[in-house]
Coordinates of N, CA and C in Angstrom, one line a residue:
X1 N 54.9 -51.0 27.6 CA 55.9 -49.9 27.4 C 55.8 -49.0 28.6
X2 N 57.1 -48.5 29.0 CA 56.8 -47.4 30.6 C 57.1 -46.5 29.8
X3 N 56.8 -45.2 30.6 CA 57.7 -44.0 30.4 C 58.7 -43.4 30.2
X4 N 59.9 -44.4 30.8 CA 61.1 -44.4 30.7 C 61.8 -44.6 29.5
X5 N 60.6 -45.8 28.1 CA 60.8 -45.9 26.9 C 60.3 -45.2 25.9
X6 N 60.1 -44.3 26.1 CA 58.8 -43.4 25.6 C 60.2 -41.8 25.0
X7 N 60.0 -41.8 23.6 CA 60.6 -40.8 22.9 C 60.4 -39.1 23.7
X8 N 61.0 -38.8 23.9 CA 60.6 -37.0 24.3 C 59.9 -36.6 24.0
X9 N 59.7 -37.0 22.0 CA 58.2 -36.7 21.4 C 57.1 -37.0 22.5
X10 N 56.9 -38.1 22.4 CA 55.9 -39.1 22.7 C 55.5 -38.5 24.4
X11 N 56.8 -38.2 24.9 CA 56.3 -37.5 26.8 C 56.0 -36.3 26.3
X12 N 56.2 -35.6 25.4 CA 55.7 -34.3 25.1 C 53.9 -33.9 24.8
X13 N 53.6 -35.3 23.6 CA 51.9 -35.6 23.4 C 51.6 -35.8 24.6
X14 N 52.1 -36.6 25.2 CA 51.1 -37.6 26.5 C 51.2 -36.4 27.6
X15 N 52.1 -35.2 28.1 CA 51.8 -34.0 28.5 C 51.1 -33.1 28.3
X16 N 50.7 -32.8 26.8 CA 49.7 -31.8 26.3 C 48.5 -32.6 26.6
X17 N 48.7 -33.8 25.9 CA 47.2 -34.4 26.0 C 46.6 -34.6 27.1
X18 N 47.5 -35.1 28.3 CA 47.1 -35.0 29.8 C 46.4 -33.4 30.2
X19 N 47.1 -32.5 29.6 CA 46.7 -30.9 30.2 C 45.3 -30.8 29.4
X20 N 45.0 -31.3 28.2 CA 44.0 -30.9 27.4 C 43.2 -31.6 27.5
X21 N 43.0 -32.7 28.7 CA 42.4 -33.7 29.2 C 41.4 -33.6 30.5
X22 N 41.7 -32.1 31.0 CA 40.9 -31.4 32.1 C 39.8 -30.8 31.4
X23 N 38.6 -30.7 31.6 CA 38.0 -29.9 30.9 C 37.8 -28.7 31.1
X24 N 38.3 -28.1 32.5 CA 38.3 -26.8 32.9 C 39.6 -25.9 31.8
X25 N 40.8 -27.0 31.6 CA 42.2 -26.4 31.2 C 41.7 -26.4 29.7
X26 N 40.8 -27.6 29.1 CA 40.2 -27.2 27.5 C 39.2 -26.0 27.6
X27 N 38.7 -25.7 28.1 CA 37.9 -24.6 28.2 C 38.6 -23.8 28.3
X28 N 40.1 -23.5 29.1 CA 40.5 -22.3 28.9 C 41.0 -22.2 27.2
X29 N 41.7 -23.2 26.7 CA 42.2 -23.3 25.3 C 41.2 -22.5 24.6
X30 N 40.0 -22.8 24.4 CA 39.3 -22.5 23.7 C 38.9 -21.1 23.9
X31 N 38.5 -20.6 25.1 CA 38.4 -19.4 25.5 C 40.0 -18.8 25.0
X32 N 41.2 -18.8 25.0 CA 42.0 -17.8 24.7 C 42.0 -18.3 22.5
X33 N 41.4 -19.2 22.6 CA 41.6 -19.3 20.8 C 40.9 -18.5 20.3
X34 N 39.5 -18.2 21.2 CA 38.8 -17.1 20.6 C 39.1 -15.6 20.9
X35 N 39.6 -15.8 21.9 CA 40.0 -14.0 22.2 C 41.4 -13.8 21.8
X36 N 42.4 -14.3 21.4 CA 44.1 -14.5 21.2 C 44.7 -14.3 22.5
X37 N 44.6 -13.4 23.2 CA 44.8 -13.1 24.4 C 44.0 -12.5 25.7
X38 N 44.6 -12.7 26.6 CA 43.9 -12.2 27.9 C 44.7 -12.0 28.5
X39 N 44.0 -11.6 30.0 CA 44.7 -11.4 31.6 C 43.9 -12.6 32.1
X40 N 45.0 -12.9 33.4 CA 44.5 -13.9 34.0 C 42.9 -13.5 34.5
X41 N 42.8 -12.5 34.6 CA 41.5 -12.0 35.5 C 40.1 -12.4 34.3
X42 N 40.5 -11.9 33.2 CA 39.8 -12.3 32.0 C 39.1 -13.6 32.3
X43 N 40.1 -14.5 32.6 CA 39.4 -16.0 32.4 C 38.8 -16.5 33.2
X44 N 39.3 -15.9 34.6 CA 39.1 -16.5 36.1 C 37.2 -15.7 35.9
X45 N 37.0 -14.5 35.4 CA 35.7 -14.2 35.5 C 35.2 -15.1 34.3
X46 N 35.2 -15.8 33.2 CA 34.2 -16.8 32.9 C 34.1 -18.4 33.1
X47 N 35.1 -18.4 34.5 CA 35.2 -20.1 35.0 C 34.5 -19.9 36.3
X48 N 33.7 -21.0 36.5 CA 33.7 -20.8 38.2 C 34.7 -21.5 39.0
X49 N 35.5 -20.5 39.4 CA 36.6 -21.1 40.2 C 36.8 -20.3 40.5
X50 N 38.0 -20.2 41.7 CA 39.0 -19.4 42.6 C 40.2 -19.1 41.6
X51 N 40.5 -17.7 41.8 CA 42.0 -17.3 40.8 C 43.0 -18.3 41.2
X52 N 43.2 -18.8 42.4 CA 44.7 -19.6 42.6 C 44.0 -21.3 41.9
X53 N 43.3 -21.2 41.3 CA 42.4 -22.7 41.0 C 42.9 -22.9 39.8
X54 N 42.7 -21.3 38.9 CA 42.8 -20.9 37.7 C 44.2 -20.9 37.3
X55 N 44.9 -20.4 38.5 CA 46.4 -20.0 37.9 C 47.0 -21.5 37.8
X56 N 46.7 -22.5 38.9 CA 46.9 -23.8 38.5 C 47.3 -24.7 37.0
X57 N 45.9 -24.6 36.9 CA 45.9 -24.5 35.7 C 46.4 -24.3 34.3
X58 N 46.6 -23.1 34.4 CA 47.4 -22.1 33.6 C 49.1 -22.7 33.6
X59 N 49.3 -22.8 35.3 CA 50.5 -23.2 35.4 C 51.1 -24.6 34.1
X60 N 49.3 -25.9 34.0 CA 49.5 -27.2 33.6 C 49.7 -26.2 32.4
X61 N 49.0 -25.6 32.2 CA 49.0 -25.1 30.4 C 50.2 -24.7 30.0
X62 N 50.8 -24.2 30.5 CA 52.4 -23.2 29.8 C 53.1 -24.5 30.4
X63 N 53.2 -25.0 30.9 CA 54.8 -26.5 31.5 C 54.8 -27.2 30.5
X64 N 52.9 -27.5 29.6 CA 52.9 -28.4 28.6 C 53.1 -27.7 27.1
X65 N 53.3 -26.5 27.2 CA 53.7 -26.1 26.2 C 52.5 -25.3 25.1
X66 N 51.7 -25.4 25.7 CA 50.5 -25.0 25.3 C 50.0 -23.6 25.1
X67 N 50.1 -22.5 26.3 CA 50.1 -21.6 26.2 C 51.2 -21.0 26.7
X68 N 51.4 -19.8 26.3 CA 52.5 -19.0 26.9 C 52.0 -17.6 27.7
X69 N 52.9 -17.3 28.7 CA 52.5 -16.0 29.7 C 53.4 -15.1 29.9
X70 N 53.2 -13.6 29.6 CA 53.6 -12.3 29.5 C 53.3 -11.7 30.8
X71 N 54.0 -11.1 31.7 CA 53.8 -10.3 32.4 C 53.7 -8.9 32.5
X72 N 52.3 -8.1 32.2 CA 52.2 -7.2 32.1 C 51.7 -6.0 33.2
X73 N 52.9 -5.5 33.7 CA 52.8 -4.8 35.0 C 52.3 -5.6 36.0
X74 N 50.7 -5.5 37.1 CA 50.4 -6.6 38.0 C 49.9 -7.6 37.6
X75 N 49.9 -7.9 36.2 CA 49.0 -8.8 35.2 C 49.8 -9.6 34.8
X76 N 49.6 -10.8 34.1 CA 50.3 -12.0 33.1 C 48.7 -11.8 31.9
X77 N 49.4 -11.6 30.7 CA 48.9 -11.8 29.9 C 49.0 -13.1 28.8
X78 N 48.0 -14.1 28.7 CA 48.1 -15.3 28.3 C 47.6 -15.1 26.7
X79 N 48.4 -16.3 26.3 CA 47.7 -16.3 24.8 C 48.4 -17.9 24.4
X80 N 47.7 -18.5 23.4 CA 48.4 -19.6 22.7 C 49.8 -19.6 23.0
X81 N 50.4 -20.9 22.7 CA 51.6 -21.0 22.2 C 51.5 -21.4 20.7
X82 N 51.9 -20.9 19.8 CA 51.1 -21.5 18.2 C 52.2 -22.2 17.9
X83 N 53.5 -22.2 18.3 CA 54.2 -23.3 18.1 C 54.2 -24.3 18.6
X84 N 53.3 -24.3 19.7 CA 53.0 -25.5 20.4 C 52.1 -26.6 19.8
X85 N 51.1 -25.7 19.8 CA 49.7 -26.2 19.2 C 49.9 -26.6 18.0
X86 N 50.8 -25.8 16.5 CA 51.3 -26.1 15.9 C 51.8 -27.5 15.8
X87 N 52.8 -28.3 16.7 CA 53.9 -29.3 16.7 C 52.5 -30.4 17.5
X88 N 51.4 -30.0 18.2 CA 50.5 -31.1 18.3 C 49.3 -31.4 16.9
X89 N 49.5 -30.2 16.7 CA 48.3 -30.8 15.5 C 49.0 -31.3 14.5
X90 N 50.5 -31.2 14.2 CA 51.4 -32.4 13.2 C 51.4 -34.0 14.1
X91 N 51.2 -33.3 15.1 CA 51.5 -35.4 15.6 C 50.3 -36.2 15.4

């Protein structure tokens, strides 16, 4: 089977699951499940990494649906997407 036969569903799992497949990008999961929200700065201080390492990241996180990001003044405020997460823990 390629990817070209593959339901939207199905490129939608194999996108989250690829994102949630880094262990830096599950560590953030986990880190915002326990706090509901943050700033990017929040996270970047309990990873060791570089903020543009982190924002990366972040970027795979929200494309796959995973989390979502609020811009608050010089800040992006992250938190779940519970609809997301939601429509992965039914599949």
């Amino acid at each position: 089977m390629t990817t070209a036969t593959l339901t939207s569903d199905k490129k939608r799992l194999a996108r989250m699951l690829k994102a949630l497949g880094n262990p830096i990008r599950f560590q953030i999961v986990e880190f915002l499940a326990e706090r509901q929200t943050c700033i990017t700065n929040d996270i970047v201080n309990q990873m060791p990494l570089a903020q543009s390492t982190i924002s990366q990241h972040l970027k795979v996180l929200r494309e796959a649906g995973l989390i979502r990001g609020e811009t608050e003044g010089p800040a992006t405020c992250y938190c779940l997407d519970a609809d997301g997460i939601q429509w992965l823990k039914d599949q």
